[in-house]
Short mmCIF file of C-alpha atoms and ligand atoms in Angstrom, two decimals:
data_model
loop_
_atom_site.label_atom_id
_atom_site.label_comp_id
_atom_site.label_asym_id
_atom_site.label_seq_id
_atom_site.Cartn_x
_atom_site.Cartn_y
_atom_site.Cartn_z
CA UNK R 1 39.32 10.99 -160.84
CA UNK R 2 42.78 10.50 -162.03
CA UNK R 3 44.97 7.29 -162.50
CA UNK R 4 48.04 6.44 -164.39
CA UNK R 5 46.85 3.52 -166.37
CA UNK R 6 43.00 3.23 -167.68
CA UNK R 7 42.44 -0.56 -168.40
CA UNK R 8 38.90 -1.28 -170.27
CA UNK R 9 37.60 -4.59 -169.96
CA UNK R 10 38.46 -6.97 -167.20
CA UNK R 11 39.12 -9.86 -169.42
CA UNK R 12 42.89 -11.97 -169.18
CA UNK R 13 44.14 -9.10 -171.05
CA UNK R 14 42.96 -6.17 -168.68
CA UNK R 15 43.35 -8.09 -165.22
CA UNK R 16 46.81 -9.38 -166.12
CA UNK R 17 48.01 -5.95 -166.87
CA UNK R 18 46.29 -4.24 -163.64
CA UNK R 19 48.53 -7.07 -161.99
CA UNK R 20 51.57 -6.89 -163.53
CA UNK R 21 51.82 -2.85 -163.48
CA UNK R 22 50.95 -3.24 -159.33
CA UNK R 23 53.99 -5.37 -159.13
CA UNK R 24 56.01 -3.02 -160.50
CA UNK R 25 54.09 -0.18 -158.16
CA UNK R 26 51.92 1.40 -160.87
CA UNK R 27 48.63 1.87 -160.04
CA UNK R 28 45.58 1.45 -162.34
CA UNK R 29 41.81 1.36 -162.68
CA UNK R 30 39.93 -1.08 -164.47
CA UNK R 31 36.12 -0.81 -165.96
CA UNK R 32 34.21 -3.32 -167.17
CA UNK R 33 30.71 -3.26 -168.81
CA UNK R 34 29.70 -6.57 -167.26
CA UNK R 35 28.72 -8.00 -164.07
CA UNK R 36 31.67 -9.68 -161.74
CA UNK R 37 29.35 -12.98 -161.43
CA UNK R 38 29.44 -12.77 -165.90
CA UNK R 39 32.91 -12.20 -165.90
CA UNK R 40 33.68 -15.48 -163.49
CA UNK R 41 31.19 -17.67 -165.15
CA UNK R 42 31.95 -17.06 -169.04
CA UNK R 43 32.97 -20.21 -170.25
CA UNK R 44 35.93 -20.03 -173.14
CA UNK R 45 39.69 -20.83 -173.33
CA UNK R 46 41.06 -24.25 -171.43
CA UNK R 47 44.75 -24.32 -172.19
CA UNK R 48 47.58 -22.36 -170.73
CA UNK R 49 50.74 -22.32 -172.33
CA UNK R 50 53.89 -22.86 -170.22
CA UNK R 51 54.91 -19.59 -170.50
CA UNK R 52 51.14 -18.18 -169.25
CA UNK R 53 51.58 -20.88 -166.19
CA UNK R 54 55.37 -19.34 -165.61
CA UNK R 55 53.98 -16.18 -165.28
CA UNK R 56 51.36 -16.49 -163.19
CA UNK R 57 53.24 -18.65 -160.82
CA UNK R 58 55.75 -15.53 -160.72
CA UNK R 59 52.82 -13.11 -160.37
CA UNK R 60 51.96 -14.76 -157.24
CA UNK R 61 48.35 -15.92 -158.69
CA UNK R 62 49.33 -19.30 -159.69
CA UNK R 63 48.41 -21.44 -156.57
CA UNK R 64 44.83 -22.87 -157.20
CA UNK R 65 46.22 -23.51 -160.73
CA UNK R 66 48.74 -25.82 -159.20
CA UNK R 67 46.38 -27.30 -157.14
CA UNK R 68 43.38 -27.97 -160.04
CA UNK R 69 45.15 -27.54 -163.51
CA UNK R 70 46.10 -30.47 -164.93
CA UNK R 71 49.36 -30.40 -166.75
CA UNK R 72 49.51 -32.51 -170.13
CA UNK R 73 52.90 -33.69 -171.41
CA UNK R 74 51.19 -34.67 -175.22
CA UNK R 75 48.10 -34.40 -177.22
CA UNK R 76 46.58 -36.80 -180.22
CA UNK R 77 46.03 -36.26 -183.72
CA UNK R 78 43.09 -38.67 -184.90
CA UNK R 79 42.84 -39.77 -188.79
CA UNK R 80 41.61 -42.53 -190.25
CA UNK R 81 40.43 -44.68 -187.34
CA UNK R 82 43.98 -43.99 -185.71
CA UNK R 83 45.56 -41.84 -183.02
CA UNK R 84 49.09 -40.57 -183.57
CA UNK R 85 50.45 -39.06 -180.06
CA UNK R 86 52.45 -35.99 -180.51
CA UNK R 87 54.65 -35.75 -177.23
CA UNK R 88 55.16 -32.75 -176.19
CA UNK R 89 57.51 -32.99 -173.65
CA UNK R 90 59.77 -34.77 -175.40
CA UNK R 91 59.68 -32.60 -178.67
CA UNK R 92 60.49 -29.19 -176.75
CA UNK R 93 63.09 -29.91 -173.95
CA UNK R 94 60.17 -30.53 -171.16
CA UNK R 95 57.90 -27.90 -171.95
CA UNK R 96 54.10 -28.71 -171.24
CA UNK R 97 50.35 -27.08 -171.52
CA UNK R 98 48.16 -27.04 -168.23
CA UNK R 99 44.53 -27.19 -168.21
CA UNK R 100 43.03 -24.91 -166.31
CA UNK R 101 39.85 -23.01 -167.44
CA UNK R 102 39.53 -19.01 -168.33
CA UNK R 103 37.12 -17.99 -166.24
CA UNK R 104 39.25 -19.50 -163.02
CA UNK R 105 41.97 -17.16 -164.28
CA UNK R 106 39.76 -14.33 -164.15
CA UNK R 107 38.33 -15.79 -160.53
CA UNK R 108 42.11 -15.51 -159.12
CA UNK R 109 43.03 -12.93 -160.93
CA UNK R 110 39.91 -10.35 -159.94
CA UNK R 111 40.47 -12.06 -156.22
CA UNK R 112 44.08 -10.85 -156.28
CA UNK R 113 43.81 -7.32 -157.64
CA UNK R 114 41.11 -6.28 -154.84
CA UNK R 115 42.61 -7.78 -152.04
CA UNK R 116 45.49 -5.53 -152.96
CA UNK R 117 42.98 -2.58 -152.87
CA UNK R 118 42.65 -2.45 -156.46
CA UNK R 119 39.96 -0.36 -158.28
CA UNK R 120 37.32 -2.17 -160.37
CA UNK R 121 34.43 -0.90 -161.37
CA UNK R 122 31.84 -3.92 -163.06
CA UNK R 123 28.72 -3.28 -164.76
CA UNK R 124 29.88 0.57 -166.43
CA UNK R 125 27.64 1.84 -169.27
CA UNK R 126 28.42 4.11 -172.27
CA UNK R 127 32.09 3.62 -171.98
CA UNK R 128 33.64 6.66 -174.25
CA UNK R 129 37.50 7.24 -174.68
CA UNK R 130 38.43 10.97 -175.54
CA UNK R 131 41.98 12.78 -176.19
CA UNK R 132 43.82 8.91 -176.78
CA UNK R 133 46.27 11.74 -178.95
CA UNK R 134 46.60 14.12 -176.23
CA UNK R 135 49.12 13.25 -173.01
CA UNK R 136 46.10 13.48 -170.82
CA UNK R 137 43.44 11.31 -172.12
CA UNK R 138 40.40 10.80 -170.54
CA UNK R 139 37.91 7.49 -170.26
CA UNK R 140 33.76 9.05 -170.10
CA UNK R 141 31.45 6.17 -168.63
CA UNK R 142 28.65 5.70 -166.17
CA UNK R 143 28.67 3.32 -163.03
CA UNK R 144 25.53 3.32 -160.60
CA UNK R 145 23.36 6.35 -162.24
CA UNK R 146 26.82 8.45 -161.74
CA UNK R 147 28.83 10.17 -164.81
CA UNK R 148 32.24 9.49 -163.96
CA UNK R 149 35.63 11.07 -165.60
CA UNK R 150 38.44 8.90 -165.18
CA UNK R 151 41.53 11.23 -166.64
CA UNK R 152 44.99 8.96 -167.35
CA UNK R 153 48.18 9.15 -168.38
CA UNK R 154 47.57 6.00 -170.85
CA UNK R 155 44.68 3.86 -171.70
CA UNK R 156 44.64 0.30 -172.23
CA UNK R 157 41.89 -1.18 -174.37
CA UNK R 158 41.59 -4.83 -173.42
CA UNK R 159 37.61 -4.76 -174.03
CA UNK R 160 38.17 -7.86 -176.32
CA UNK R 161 36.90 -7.85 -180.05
CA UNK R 162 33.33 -6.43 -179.37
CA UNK R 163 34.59 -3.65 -176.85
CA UNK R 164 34.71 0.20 -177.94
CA UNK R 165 38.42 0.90 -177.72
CA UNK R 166 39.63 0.06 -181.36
CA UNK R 167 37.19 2.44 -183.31
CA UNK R 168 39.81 5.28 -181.43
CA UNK R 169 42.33 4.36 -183.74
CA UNK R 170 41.35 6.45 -186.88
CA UNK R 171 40.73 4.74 -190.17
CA UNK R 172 43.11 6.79 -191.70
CA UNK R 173 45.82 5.13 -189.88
CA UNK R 174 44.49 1.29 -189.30
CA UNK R 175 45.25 -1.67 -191.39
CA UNK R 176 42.75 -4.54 -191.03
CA UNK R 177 43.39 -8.10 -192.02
CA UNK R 178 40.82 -10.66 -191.40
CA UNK R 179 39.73 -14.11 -192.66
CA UNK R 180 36.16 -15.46 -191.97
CA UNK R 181 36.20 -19.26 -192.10
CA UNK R 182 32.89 -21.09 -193.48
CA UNK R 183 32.42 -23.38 -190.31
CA UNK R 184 32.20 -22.82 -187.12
CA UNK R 185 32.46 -24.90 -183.87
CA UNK R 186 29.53 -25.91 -181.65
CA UNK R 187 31.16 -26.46 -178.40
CA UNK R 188 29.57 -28.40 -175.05
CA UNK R 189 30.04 -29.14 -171.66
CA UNK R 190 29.99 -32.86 -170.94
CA UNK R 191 29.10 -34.62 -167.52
CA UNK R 192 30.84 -37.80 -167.92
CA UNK R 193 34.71 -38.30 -166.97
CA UNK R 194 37.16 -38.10 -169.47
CA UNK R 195 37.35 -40.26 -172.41
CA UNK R 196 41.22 -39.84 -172.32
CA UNK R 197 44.26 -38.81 -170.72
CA UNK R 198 45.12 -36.22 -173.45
CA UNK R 199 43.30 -33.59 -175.76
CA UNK R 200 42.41 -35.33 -179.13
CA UNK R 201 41.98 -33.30 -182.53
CA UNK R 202 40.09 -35.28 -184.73
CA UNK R 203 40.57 -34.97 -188.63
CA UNK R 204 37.33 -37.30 -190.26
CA UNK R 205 35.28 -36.50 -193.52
CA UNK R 206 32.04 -35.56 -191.83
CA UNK R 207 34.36 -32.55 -190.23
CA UNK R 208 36.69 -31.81 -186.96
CA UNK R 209 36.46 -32.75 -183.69
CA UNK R 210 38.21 -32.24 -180.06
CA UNK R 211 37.76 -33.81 -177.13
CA UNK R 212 39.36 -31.63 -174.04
CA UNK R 213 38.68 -31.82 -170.37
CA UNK R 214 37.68 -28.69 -168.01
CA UNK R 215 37.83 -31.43 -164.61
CA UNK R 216 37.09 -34.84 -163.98
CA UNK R 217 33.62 -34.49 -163.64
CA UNK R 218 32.88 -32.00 -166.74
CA UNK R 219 34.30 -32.48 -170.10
CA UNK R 220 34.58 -29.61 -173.07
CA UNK R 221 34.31 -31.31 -176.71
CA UNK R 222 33.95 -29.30 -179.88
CA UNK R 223 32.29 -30.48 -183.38
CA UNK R 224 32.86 -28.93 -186.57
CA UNK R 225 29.55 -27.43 -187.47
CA UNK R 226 27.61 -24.91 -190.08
CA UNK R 227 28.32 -21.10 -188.43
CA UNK R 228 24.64 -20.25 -189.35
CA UNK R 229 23.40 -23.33 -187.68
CA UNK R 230 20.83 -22.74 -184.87
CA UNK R 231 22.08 -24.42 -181.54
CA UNK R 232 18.10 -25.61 -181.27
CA UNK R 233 18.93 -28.08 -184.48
CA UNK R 234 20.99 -30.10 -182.36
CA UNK R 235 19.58 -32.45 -179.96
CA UNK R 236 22.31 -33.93 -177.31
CA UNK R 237 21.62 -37.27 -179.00
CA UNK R 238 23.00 -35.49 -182.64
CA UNK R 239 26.05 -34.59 -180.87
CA UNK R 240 26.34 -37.43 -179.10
CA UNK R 241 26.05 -39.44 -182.68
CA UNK R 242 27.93 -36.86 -184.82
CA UNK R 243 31.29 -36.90 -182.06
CA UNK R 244 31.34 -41.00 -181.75
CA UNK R 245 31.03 -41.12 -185.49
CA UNK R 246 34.38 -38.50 -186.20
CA UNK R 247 36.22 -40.23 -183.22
CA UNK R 248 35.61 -43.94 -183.92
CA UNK R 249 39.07 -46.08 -184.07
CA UNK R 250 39.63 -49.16 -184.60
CA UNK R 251 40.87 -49.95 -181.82
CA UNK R 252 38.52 -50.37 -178.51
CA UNK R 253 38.31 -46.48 -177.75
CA UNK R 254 35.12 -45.28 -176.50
CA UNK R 255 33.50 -42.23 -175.89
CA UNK R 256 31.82 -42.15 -172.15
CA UNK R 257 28.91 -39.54 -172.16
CA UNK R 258 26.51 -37.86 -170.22
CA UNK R 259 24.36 -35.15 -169.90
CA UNK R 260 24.88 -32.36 -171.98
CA UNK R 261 24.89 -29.31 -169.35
CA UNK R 262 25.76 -26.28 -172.01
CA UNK R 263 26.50 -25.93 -175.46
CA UNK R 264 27.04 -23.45 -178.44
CA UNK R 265 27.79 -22.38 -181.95
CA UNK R 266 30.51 -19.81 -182.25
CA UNK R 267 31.97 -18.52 -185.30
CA UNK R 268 35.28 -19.01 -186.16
CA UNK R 269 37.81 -16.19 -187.61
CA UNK R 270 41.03 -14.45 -188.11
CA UNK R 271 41.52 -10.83 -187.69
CA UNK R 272 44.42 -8.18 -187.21
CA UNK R 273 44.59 -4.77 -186.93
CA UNK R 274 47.87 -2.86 -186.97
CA UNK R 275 49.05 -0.82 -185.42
CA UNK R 276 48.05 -1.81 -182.20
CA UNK R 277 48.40 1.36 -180.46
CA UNK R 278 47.33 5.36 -181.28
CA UNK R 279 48.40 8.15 -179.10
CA UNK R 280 48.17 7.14 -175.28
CA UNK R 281 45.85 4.17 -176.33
CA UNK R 282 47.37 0.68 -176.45
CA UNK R 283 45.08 -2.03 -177.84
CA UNK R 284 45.59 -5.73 -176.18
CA UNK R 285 44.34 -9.05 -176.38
CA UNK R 286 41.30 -9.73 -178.68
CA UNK R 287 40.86 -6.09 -179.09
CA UNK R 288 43.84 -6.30 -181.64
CA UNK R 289 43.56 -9.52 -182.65
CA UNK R 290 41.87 -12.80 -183.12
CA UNK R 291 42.62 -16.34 -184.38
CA UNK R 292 40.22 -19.54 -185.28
CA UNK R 293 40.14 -21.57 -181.85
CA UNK R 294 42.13 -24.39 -182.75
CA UNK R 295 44.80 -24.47 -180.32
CA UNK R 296 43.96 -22.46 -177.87
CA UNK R 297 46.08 -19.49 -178.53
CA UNK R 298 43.76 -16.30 -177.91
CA UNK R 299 44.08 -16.19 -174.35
CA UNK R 300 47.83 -16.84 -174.27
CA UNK R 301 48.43 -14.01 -176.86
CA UNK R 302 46.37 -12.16 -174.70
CA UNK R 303 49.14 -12.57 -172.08
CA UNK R 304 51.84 -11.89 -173.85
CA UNK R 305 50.78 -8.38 -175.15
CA UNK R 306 49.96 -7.04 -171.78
CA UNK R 307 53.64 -8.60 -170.27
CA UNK R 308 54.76 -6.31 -172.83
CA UNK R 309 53.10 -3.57 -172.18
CA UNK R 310 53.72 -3.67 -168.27
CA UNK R 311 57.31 -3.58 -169.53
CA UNK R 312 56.85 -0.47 -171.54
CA UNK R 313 54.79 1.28 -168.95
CA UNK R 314 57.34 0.35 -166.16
CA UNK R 315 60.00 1.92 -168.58
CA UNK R 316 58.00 5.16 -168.88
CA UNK R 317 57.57 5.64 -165.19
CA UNK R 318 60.43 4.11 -163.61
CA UNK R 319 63.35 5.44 -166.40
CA UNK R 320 61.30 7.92 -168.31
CA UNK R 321 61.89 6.40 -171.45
CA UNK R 322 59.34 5.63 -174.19
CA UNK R 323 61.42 3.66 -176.30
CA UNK R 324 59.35 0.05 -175.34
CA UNK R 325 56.02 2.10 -175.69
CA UNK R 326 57.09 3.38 -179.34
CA UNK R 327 58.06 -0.55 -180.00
CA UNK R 328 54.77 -1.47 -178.66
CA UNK R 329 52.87 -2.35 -181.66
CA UNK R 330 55.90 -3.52 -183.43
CA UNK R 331 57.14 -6.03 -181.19
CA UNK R 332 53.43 -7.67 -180.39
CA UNK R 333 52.75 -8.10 -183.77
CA UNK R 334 55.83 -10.61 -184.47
CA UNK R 335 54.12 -12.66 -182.09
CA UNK R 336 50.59 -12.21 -183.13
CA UNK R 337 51.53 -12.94 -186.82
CA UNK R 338 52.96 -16.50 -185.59
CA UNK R 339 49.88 -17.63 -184.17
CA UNK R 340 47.72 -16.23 -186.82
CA UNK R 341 49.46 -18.70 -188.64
CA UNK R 342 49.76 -21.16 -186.65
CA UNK R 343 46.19 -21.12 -186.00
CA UNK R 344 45.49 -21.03 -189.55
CA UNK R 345 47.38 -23.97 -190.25
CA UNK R 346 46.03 -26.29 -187.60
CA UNK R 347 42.35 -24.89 -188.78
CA UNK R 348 43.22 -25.54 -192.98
CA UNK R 349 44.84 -28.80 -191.72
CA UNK R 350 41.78 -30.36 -189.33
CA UNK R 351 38.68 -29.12 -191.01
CA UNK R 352 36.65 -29.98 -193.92
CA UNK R 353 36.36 -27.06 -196.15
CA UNK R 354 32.31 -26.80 -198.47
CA UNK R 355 34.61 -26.05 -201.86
CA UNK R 356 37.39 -28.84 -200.75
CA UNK R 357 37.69 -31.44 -203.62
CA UNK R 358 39.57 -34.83 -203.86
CA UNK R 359 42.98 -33.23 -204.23
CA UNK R 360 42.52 -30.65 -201.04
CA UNK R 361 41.32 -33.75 -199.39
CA UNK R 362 44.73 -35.73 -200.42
CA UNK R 363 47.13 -32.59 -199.24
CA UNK R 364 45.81 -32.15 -195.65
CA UNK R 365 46.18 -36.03 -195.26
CA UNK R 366 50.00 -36.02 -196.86
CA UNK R 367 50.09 -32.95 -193.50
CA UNK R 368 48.74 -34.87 -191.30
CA UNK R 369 51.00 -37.84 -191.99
CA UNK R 370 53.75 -35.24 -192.19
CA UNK R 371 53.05 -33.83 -188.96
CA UNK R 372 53.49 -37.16 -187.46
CA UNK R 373 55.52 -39.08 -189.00
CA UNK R 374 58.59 -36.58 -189.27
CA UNK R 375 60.28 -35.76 -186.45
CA UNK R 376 60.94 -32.13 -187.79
CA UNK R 377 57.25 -31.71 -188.28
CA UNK R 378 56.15 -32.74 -185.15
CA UNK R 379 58.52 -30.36 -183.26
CA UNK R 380 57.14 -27.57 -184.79
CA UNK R 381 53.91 -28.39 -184.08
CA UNK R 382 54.91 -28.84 -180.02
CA UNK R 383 57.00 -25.93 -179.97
CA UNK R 384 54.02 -23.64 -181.31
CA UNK R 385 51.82 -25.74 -178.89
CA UNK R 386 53.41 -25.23 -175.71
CA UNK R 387 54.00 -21.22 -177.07
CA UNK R 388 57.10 -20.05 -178.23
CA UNK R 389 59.25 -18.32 -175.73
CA UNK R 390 58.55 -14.60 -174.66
CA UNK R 391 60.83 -12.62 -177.09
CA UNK R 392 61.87 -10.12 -174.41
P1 FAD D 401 37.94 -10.81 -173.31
O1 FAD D 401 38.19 -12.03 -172.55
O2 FAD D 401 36.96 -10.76 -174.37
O3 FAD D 401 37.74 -9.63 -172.27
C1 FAD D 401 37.28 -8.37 -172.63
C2 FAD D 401 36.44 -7.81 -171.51
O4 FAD D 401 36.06 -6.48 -171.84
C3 FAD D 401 35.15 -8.59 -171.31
O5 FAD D 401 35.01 -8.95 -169.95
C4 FAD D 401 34.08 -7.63 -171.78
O6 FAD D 401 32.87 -7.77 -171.06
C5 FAD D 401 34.72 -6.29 -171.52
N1 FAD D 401 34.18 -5.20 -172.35
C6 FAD D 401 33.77 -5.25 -173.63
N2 FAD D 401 33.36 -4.05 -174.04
C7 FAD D 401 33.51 -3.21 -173.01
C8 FAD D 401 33.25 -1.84 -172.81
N3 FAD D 401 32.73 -1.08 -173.79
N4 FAD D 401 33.52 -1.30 -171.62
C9 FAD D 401 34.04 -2.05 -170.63
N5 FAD D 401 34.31 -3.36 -170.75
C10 FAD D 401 34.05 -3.93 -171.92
N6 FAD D 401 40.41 -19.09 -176.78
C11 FAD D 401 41.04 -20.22 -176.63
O7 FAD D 401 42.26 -20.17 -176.55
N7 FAD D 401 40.33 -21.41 -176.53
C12 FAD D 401 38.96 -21.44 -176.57
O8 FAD D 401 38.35 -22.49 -176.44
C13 FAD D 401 38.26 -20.24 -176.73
N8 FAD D 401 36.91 -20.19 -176.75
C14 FAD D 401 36.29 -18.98 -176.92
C15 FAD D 401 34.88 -18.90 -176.96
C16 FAD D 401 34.23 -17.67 -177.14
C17 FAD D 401 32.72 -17.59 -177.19
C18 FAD D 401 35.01 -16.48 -177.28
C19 FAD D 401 34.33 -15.14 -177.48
C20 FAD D 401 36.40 -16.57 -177.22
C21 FAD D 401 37.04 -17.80 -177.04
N9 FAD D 401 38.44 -17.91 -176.99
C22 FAD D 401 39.05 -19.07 -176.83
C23 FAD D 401 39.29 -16.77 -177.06
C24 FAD D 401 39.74 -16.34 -175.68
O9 FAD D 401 38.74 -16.59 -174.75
C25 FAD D 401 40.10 -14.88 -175.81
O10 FAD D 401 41.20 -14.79 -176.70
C26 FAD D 401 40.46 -14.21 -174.49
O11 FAD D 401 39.30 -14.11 -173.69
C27 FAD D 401 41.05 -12.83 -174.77
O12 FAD D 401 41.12 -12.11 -173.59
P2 FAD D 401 40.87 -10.56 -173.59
O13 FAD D 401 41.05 -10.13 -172.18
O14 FAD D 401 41.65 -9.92 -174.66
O15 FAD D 401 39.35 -10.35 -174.04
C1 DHB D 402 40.13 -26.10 -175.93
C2 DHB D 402 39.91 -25.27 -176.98
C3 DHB D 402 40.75 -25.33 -178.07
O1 DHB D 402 40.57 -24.52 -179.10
C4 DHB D 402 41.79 -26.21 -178.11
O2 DHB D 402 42.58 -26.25 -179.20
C5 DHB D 402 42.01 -27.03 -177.06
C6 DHB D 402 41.17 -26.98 -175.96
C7 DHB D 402 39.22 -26.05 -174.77
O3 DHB D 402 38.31 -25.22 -174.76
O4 DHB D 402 39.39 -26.86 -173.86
#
């Protein structure tokens, strides 16, 4: 079997790119070691950027989102028994987030690519990549007892950070930069309706907190938590206790609960490796990269490397050129290094660190009142928020 572009993993990353290369009329085939039903029920990311919510609404696959996201013009920051509203809409010339969970992305997204007759194949085994240094390369795996060969002109590993697609770039010629953080978050899904109108990240001694939204019904909050902790150490009544006590205001705010329908402990890191592309192979999304949660960035950068990358292919088969696909690495990475940071500051700014002493404690306060007190400060905050514009 033979296709242009070979797209592992049927993530954001992978489904966005099978899109955006058929608008251009590029066809593609995507594998993906899971089962469809996994893929549309894997509960992560909740915020779009604007320039994710552009897109899709350009792609053609933004209409449910219009319908069900729910756009948010500001969010809170919460110290000392206070809220401070950061608005931005104001602070970046009418920009805005929209709420509107992952795996509904993925549900339009996967809905859109077959119903153009697009090939992909769920629930592949022993996915193996060979010749990514050869103009030919070809993508070994196994779907329904069958070996299958799919030869390519260019592969696309968008298999996210556990997938098989980075260990093709040889050490020899990767650079890895990571950060492991000593906390992680332990996330639930709330039945209750909202506690507020806008997201709220909480800054309190006993540790972080969020509250988001996923509908009116269902609610997604987030408590700073031990990453070795075991998920059966916390009954819903701890949580319950543990996000009322890092929220509480002085003011009549109140949390409304409910049952406790899922909940986790993930881990919480930063990671890079460069160069982002080997031969015919072209890493995107978490395959390349990952950032600490906090702000809601990885899907969104997810986005913006495979926009690129549908420009580079386009530019390879429409003009012949190669000079986007030689750029590749280069020109994701400006982006990916501003939300490492920027994820790394709101995660050194919100959380309580084990070795943080008195004065640590003192400098992410004198940020926090920074952040909201100065009009400067704030606008950088909202103009990372919303995502900074696409560069090209
Ligand atoms: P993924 O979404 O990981 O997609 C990769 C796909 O490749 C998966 O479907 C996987 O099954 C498939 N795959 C893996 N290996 C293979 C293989 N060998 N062969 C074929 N297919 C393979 N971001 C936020 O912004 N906010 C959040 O709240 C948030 N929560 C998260 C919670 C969790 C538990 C995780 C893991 C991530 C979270 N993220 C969050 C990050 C965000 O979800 C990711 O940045 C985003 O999913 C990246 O998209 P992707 O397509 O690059 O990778
Ligand atoms: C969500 C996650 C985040 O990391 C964040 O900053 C905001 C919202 C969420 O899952 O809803």
């Amino acid at each position: 079997m033979h296709t242009p572009v070979g797209i592992i993993g049927a993530g954001p990353a992978g489904l966005f790119l099978a899109l955006l290369l058929s608008l251009e009329g590029i066809d593609s085939v995507v594998i993906e070691n899971r089962s469809r039903a996994e893929v549309e029920s894997t509960i992560r990311a909740g915020v779009l950027e604007q320039g994710t919510v552009d897109l899709m609404v350009e792609m053609g696959i933004g209409e449910r989102m219009r319908y069900e996201g729910v756009v948010h013009h500001g969010i809170e920051l919460r110290f000392d028994r206070r809220g401070h509203r950061i608005n931005l809409h104001e602070l970046t010339n009418g920009r805005a987030i929209m709420i509107y969970p992952q795996h509904e992305v993925v549900k339009d997204c996967i809905a859109a690519r077959l119903q153009q007759g697009g090939q992909i194949f769920f629930n592949v085994q022993d996915v193996q990549l060979a010749g990514v240094d050869s103009d030919q390369p070809v993508i070994h795996f196994r779907h329904e007892q069958e070996q299958v060969e799919l030869h390519c002109d260019f592969i696309a590993g968008c298999d996210g950070f556990h997938g098989v697609s980075r260990a093709y770039i040889p050490l020899s010629v990767q650079q890895v930069y990571s950060r492991a953080y000593p906390f992680g978050w332990l996330g639930i899904l709330l039945q209750a309706p909202p506690s507020a109108r806008e997201l709220i990240y909480a800054y309190h001694q006993r540790g972080f907190a969020l509250v988001s939204t996923r509908s009116p019904q269902l609610q997604r909050m987030y408590i700073q938590c031990d990453p070795q902790d075991d998920i059966a150490n916390w009954s819903d009544e701890m949580i319950i206790e543990e996000l009322q006590a890092r929220l509480v205001t002085d003011d009549d705010w109140q949390l409304r609960v409910g049952p406790i329908v899922q909940k986790n402990i993930v881990a919480m890191r930063s990671f890079v490796i460069e160069p982002m592309q080997y031969g015919r192979l072209f890493l995107a999304g978490d395959a390349a990269h990952i950032v600490p949660p906090i702000g809601a960035k990885g899907l969104n950068l997810a986005i913006a490397d495979v926009r690129h990358l549908a420009r580079a292919l386009t530019r390879f088969y429409q003009q012949q050129r190669e000079d986007l696909l030689a750029a590749y690495s280069a020109t994701c990475l400006k982006r990916v290094w501003r939300t490492e940071h920027f994820s790394w500051w709101m995660t050194s700014m919100l959380h309580r660190f084990p070795d943080d002493d008195p004065f640590q404690q003192r400098m992410q306060r004198a940020q926090l009142d920074y952040t909201v007190g100065s009009q400067a400060a704030s606008m950088s905050l909202a103009e990372n928020y919303v995502g900074l514009p696409f560069s090209v």
